[in-house]
Coordinates of C-alpha atoms in Angstrom, one line a residue:
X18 CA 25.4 0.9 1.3
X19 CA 26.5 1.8 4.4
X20 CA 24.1 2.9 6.7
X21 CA 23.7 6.8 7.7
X22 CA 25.7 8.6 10.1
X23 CA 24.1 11.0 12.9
X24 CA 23.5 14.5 11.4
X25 CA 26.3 16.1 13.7
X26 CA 28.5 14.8 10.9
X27 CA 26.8 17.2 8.3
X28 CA 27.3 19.9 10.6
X29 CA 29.9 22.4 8.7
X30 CA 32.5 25.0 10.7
X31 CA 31.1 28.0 11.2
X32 CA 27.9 29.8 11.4
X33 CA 25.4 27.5 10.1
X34 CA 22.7 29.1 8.1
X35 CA 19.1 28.0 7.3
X36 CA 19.6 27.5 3.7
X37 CA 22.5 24.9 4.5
X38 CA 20.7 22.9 7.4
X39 CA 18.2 22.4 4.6
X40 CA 20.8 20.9 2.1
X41 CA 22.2 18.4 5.5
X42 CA 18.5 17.4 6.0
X43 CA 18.2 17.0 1.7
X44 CA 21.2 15.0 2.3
X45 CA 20.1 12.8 5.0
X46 CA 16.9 12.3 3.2
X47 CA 18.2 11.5 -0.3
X48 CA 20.2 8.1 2.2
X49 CA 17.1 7.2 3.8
X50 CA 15.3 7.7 0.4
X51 CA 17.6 5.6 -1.8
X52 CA 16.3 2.3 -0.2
X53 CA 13.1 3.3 -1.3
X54 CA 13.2 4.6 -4.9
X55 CA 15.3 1.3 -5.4
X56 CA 11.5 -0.8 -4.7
X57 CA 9.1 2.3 -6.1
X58 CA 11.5 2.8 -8.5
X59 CA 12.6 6.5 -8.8
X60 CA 10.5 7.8 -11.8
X61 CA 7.1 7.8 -13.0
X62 CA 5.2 7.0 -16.4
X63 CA 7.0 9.7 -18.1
X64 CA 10.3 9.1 -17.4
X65 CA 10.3 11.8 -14.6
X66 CA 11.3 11.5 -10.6
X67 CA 8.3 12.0 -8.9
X68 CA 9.6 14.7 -6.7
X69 CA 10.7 16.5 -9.3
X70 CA 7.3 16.6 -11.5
X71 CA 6.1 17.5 -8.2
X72 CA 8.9 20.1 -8.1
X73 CA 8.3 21.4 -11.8
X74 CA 4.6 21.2 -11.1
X75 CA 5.1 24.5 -8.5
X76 CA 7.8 26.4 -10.0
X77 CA 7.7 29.5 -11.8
X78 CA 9.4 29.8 -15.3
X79 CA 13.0 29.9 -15.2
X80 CA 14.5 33.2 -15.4
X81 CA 17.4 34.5 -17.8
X82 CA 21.0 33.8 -17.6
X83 CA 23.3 36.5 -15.8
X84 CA 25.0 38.4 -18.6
X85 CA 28.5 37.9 -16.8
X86 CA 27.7 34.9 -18.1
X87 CA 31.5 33.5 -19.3
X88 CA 31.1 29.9 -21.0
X89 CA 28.3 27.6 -21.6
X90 CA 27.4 24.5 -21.6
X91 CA 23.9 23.8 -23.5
X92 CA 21.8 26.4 -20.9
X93 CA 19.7 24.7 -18.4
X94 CA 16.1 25.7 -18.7
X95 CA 15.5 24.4 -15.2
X96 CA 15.9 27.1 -12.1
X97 CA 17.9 24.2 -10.3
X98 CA 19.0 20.9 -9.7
X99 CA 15.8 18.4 -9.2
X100 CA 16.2 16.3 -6.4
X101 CA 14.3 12.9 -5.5
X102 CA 14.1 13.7 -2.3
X103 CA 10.6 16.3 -1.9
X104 CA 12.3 18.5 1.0
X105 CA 14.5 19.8 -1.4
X106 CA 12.2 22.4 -2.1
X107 CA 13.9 24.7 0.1
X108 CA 17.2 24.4 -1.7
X109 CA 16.2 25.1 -5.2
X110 CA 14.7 28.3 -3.8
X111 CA 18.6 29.3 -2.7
X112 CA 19.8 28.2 -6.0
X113 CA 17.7 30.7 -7.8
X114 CA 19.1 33.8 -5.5
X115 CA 22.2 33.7 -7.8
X116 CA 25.3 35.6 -6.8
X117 CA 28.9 33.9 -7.0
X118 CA 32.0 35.0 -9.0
X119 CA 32.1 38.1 -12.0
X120 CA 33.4 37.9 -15.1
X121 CA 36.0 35.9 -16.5
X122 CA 36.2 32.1 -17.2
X123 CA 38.2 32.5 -13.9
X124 CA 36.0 34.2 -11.6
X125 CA 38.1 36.2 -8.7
X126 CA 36.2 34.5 -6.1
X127 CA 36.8 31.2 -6.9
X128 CA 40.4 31.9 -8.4
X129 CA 41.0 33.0 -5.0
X130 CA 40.5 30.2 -3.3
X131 CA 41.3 27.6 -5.9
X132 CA 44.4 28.8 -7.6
X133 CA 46.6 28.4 -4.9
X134 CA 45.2 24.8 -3.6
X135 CA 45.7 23.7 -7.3
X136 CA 49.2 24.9 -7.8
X137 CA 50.6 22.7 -4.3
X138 CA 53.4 20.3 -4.8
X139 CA 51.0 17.3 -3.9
X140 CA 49.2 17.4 -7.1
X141 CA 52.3 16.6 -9.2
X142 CA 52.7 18.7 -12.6
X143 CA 50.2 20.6 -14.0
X144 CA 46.5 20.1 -12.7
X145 CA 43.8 21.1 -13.8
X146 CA 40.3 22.0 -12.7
X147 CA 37.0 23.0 -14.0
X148 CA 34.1 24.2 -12.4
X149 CA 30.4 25.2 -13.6
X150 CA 27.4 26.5 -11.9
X151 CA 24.4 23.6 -12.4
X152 CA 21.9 26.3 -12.2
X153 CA 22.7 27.6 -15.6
X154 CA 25.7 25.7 -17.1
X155 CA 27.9 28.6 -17.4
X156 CA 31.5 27.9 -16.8
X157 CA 33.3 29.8 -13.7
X158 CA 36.4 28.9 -12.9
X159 CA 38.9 26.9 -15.6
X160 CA 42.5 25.9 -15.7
X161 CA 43.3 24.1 -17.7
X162 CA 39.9 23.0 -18.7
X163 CA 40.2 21.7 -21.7
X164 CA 43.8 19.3 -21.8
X165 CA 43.2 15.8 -22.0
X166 CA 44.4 13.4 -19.3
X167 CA 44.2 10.0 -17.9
X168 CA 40.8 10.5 -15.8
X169 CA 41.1 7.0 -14.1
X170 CA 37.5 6.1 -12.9
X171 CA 35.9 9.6 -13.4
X172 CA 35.4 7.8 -16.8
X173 CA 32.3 6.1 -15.8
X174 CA 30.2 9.5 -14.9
X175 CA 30.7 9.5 -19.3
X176 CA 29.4 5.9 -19.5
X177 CA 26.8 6.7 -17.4
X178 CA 25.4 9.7 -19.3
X179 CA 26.1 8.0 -22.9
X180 CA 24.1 4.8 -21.5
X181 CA 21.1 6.3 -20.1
X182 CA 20.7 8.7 -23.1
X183 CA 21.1 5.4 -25.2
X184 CA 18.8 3.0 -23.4
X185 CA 17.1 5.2 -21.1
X186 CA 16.8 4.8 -17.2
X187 CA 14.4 2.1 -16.9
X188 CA 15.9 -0.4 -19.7
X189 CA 16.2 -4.0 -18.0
X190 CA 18.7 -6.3 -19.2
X191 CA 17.1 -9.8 -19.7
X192 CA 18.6 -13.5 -19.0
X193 CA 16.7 -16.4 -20.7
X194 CA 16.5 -19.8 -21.1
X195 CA 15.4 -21.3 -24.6
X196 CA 14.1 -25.3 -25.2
X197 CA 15.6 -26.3 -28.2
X198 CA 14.4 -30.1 -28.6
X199 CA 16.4 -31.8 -25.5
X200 CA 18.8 -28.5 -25.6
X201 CA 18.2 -25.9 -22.6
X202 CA 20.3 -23.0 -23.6
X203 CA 21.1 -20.4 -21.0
X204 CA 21.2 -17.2 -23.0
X205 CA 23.1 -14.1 -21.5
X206 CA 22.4 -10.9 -22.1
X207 CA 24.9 -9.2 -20.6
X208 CA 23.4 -8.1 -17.2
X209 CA 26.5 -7.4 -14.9
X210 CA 24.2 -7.3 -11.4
X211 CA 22.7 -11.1 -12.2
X212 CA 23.5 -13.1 -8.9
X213 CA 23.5 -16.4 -7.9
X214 CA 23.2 -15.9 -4.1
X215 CA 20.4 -16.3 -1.9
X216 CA 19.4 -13.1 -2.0
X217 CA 19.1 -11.4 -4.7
X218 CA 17.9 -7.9 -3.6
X219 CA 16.4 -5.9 -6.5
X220 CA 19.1 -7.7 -8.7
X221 CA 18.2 -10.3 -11.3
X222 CA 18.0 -13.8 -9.6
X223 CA 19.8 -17.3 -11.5
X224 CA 17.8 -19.2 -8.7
X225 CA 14.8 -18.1 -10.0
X226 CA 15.8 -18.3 -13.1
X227 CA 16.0 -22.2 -12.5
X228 CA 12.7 -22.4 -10.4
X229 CA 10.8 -20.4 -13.6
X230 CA 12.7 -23.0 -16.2
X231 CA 11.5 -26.0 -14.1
X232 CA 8.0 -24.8 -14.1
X233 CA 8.1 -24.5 -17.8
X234 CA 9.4 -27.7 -18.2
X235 CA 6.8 -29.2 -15.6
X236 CA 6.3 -33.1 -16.0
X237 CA 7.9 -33.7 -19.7
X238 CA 10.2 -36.8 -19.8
X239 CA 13.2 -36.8 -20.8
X240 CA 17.1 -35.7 -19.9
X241 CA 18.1 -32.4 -20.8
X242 CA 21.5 -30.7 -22.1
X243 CA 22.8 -27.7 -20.8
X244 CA 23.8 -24.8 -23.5
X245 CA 25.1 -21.5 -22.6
X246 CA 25.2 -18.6 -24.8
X247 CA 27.6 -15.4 -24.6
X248 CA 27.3 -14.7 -28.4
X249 CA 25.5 -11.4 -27.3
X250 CA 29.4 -9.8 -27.1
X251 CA 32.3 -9.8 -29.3
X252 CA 35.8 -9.7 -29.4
X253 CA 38.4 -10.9 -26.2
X254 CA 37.2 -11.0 -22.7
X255 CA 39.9 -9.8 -21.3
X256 CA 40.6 -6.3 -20.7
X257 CA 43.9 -4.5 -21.7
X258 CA 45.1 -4.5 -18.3
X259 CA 45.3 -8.1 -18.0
X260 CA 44.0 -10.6 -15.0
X261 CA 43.0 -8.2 -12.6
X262 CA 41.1 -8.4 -9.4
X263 CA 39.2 -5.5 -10.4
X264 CA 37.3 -6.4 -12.9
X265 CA 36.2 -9.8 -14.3
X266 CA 36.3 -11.0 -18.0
X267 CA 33.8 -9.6 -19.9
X268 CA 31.5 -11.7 -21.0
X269 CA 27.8 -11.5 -21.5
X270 CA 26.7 -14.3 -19.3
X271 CA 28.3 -13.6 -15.5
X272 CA 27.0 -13.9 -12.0
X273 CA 28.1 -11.9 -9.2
X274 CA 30.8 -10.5 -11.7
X275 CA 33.1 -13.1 -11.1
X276 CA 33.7 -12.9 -7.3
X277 CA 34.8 -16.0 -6.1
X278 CA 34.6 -14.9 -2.5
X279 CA 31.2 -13.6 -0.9
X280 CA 31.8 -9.5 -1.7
X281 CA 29.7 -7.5 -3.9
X282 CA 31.9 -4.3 -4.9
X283 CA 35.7 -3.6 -4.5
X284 CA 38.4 -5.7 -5.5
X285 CA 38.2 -9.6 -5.5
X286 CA 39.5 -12.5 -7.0
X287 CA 38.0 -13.6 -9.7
X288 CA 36.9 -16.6 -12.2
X289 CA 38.8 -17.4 -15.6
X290 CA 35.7 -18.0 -16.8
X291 CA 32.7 -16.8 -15.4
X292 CA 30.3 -17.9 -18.2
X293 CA 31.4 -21.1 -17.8
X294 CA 31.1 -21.2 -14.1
X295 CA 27.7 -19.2 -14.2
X296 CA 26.3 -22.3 -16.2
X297 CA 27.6 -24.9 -14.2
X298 CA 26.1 -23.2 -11.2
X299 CA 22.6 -22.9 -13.3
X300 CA 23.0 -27.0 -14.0
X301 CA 23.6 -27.3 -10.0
X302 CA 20.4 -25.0 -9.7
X303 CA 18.0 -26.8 -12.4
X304 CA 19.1 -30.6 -10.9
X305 CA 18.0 -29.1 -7.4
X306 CA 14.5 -28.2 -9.0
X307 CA 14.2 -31.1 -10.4
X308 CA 15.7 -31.0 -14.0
X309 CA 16.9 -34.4 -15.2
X310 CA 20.3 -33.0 -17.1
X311 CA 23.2 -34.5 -18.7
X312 CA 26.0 -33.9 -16.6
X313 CA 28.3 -31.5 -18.8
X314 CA 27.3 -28.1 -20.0
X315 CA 27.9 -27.4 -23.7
X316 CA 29.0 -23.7 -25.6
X317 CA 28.2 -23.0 -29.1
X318 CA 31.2 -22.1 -31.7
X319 CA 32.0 -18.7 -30.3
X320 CA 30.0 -17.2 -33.3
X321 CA 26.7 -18.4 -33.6
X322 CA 25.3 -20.1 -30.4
X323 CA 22.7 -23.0 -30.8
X324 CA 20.2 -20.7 -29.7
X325 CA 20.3 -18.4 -32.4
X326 CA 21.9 -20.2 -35.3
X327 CA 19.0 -20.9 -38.0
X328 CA 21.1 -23.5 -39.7
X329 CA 21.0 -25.7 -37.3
X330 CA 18.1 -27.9 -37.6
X331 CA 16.4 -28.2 -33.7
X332 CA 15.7 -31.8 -32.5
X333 CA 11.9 -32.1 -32.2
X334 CA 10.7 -31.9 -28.5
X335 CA 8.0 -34.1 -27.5
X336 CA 5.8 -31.6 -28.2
X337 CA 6.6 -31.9 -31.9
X338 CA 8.2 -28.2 -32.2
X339 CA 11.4 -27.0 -33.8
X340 CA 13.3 -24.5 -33.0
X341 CA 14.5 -22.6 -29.7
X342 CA 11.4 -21.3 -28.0
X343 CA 12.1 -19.3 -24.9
X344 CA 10.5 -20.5 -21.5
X345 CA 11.9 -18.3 -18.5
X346 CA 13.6 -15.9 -17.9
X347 CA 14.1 -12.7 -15.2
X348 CA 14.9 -9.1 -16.0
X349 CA 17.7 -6.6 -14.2
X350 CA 16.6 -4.0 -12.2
X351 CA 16.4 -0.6 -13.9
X352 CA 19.1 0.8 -15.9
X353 CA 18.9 3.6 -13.3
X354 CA 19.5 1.8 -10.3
X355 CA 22.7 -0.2 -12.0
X356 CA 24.0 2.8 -13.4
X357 CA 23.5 4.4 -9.2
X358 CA 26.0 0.9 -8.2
X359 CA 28.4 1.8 -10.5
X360 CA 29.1 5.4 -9.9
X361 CA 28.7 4.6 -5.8
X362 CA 30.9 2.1 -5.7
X363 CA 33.3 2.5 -8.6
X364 CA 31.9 -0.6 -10.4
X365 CA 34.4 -1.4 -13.2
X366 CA 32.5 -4.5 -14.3
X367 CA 29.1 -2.8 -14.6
X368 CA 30.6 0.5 -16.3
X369 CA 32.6 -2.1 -18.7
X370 CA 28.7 -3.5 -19.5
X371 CA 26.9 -0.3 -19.7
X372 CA 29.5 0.6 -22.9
X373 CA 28.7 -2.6 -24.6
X374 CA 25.3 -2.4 -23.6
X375 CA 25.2 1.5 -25.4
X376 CA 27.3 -0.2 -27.8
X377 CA 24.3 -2.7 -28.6
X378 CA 21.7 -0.3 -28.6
X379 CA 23.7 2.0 -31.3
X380 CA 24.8 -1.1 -33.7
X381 CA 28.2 -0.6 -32.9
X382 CA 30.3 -3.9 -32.4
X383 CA 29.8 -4.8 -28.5
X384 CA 33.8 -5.4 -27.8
X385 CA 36.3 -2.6 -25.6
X386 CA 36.6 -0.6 -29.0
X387 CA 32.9 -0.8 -30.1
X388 CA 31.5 -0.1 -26.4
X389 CA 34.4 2.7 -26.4
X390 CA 33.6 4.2 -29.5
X391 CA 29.8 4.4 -29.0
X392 CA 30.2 5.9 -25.3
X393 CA 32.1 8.8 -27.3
X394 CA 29.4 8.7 -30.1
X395 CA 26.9 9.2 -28.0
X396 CA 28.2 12.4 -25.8
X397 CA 29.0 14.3 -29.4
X398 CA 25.4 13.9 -30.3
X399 CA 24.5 15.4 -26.8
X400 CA 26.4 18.4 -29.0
X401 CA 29.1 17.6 -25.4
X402 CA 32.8 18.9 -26.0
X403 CA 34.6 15.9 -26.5
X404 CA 37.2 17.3 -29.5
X405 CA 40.8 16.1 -28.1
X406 CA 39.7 13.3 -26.1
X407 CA 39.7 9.6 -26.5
X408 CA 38.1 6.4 -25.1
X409 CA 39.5 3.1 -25.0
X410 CA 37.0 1.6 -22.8
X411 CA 34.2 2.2 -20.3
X412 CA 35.4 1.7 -16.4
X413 CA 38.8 4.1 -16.8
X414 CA 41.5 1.4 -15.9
X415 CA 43.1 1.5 -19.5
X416 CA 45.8 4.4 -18.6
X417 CA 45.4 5.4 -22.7
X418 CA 41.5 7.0 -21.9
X419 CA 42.4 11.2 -22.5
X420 CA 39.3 13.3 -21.0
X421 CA 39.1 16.8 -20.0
X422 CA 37.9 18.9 -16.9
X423 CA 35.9 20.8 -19.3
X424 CA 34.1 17.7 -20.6
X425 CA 33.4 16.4 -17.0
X426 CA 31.5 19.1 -15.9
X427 CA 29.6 19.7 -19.1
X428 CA 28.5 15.9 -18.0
X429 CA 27.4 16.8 -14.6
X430 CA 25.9 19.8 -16.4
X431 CA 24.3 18.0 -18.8
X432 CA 22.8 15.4 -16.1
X433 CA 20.9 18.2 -13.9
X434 CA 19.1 20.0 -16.9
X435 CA 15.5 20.0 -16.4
X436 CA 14.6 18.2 -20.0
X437 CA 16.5 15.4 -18.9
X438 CA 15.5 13.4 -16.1
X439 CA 16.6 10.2 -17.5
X440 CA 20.0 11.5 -16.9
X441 CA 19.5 12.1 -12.6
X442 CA 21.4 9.1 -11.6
X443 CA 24.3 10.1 -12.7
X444 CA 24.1 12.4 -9.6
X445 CA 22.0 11.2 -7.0
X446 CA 25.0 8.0 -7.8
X447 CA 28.0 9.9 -6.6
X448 CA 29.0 8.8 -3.3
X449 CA 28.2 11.4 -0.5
X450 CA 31.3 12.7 1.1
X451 CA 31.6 10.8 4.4
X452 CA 28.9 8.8 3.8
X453 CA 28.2 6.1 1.3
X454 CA 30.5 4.4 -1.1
X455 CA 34.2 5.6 -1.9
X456 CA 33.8 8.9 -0.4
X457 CA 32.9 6.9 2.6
X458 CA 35.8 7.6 4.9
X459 CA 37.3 10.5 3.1
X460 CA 36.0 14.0 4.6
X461 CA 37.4 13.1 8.3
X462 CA 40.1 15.3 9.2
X463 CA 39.4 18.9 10.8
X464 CA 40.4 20.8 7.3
X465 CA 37.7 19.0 5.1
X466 CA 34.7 18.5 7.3
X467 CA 33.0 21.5 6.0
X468 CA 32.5 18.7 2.6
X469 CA 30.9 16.2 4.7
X470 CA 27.3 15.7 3.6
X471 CA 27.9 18.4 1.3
X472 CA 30.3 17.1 -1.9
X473 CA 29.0 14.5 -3.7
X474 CA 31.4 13.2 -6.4
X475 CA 33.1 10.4 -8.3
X476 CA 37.0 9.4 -7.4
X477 CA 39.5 7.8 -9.6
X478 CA 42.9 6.5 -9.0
X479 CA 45.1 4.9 -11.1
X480 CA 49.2 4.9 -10.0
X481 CA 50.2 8.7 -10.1
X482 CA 46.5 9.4 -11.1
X483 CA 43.9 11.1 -9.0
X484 CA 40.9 12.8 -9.6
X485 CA 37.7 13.9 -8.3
X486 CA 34.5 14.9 -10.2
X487 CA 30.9 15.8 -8.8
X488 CA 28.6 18.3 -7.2
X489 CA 29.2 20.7 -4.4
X490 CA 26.6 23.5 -2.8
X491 CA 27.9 26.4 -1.7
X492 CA 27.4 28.2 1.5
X493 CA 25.0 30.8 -0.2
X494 CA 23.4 27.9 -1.9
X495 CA 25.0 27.6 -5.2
X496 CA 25.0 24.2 -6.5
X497 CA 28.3 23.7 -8.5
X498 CA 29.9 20.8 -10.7
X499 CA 33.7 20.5 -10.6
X500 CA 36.4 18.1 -11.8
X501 CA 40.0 18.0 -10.3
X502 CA 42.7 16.0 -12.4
X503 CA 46.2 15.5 -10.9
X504 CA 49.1 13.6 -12.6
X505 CA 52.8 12.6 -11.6
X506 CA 52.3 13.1 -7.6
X507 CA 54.9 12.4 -5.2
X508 CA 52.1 10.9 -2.4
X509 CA 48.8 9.6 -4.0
X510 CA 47.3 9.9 -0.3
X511 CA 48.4 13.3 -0.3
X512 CA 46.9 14.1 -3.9
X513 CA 43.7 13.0 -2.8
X514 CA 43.5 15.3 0.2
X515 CA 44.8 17.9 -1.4
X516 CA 41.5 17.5 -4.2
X517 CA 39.2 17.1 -0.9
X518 CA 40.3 20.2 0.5
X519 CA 39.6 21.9 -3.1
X520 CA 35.6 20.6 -2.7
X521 CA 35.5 21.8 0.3
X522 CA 36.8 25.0 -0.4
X523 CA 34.1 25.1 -2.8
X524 CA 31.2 24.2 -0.3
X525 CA 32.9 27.1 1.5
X526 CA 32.6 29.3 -0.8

């Protein structure tokens, strides 16, 4: 991620008050934390951020709802938006102050300022726009809130949610290797962050997974074959949208998604066959650890892999055994911290993963439709409103996906209540305007700065597609969830400073 920019950048136009140098310091902190939490690991026995138990620990009980109350979301019986980082403290105390727009599902205060940057020729025909305080969930400003339309990469903040209800935030996704007789048999298990480089980070490791295999093996005689395994997932590999050098086939044995150059997010060319190239890689790694192997690596039939078919009968090993026994393997890092890669950097291979992951922990069928279908599942039994739309996959590149404003914010609503921690990455993920991931040069010119530091939120682009969705606080401390959705513009570089200049007119407000 890229590293921190001087605090001058945070600095908004106009008077600055106390409450908002606080949020530019939570800001800066929540950066300097993230490389932290990602080796502490953001949450404690419980499930729970540790700043925000902390948090809970010293705050008083909640109080009611305003009755101009317009349209709500399941109510929030958290005071505010938990934050990892401790000095947020401050904040929260501005969020419970209140205040903001009167009645109406279009609030006069916001309606002033957003009806007239919504209706501008740069956001082609009809846009729409939703907009929800966090603090409470109630909806205050709509138009057009609840018609479906193409949300382009906005789609992962629902793969997010349905994945870390599903799974939860600390689920690791394991790679192992089973000894079958003379058979070593790499099994995938669908972890999209596994890497074959030379350093691994907090990502899953296929080097290590080679030095843990050799240990297992330790002196035995003998020469080895080499079996791979993808039988975790179903159906085609390839997604609708064809070869595409944003996003590799799908396939539950991958390392470094594909990339046959040295990047690790954005677009890249990619592998026809990254399972196949993954185990070839893992035969190079196990020969330079001192694996005898035969010098071709073997698949099973596509349905049952030699790992998990109980019809085959096993060669006996030396030790006399039958059967695959497992002997290494390495875990992914936290669910959390994958699900925080995706939404930063618009990760269409991990949020195409995370849906067949959900898919696989609902026992739905873990192909496009199946990981689709049980994303959708998953945000109806969060009792989210997702009547009128449709998914046809997990990342937002197939142009067919329908979501509404309406349901994008009742996602970011849903991810600051207080009874669900699990669900926080979803918004410490969004990239910080002018900062980190694809918000990272956006918030530069003179008319938007006021966002920098401030908006956090998810972009998506397809052609004549663009849309924004994420958090914003306000200048008298209001945390707010909006989603912008424009369709048919004339200038897509226009349309997305024309949604900009919306968030910032909310962090103005």
């Amino acid at each position: 991620m890229p590293e921190p920019k001087p605090l001058a950048r945070l600095r908004p136009r106009g008077p600055l008050t106390s409450l908002r140098l606080t949020v530019a310091a939570t800001v800066a902190g929540l950066l300097i934390a993230g490389g932290t939490a990602a080796l502490a690991g953001p949450y404690d026995s419980s499930g729970q951020r540790v700043a925000e138990a902390r948090r809970a620990a010293a705050s008083p009980a909640p109080g009611a709802a305003g009755p101009q109350a317009v349209r709500r979301h399941r109510p929030l019986t958290s005071a505010g938006l938990p934050s990892p980082a401790p000095s947020a403290g401050p904040v929260l105390d501005g969020l419970r102050t209140g205040g903001g727009d009167k009645a109406g599902g279009r609030g006069p205060a916001l309606a002033g300022r957003l009806d007239p940057l919504l209706a501008v020729r740069e956001l082609g025909k009809k846009p729409s726009a939703s907009v929800v305080d966090l603090t409470s969930g109630e909806q205050v400003y709509g138009n057009h809130a609840a018609t479906a339309a193409t949300p382009a990469s906005v789609t992962k903040i629902a793969t997010a949610v349905a994945a870390l209800d599903a799974l939860g935030p600390d689920h690791r996704i394991e790679t192992r290797v089973e000894r079958d007789g003379h058979r070593l048999v790499l099994v995938g298990g669908g972890d999209p962050t596994l890497t074959a480089r030379a350093h691994p980070g907090a990502y899953a490791s296929l080097r290590t997974l080679a030095t843990r295999t050799a240990k297992a093996l330790g002196a035995q005689p003998g020469t080895y074959t080499l079996v791979y395994d993808t039988s975790r997932y179903a159906g085609t590999t390839r997604h609708p949208i064809g070869p595409n050098e944003n996003l590799a086939p799908v396939t539950a044995l991958i390392a470094d998604e594909g990339r046959l150059d040295s990047s690790d997010h954005g677009p890249a060319e990619r592998g026809t066959d990254p399972a196949l190239d993954t185990a070839r890689r893992f035969h190079d790694l196990l020969t330079d650890a001192g694996v005898r192997l035969r010098d071709e690596v073997e698949t099973g039939d596509g349905k049952k892999s030699p790992a998990e078919d109980p019809s085959k009968s096993a060669t006996p090993g030396d030790d006399g055994k039958k059967g695959p026994e497992e002997i290494a393997s390495v875990s992914s890092a936290p669910l959390a911290t994958i699900v925080e890669r995706m939404l930063t950097y618009s990760d269409n291979d991990i949020a195409e993963h995370l849906a067949r992951q959900t898919a696989l922990a609902t026992g739905a069928k873990a192909d496009f439709k199946g990981g689709a279908g049980a994303v959708r599942d998953r945000l109806a039994k969060l009792g989210l409103p997702v009547d009128g739309t449709s998914f046809h996959d997990g990342s937002g590149l197939d142009r067919a996906d329908k979501l509404t404003p309406g349901l994008l914010t009742a996602l970011l609503a849903e991810a600051a209540r207080k009874d669900q921690p699990g669900l926080r990455p979803v918004l410490t993920g969004l990239p910080v305007a002018g900062f980190t991931g694809t918000l990272a040069t956006r918030y530069t010119a003179d008319h938007n700065k006021a966002g920098t530091g401030l908006v956090r939120a998810k972009t998506g682009t397809l052609t004549g597609v663009n849309t924004l969705a994420g958090t914003v606080v306000t200048r008298s401390g209001r945390l707010l969830g909006f989603a912008f959705m424009s369709h048919d513009a004339p200038d897509p570089m226009a349309a997305q400073a024309a949604l900009d200049k919306m968030a910032t007119a909310l962090a103005e407000s």
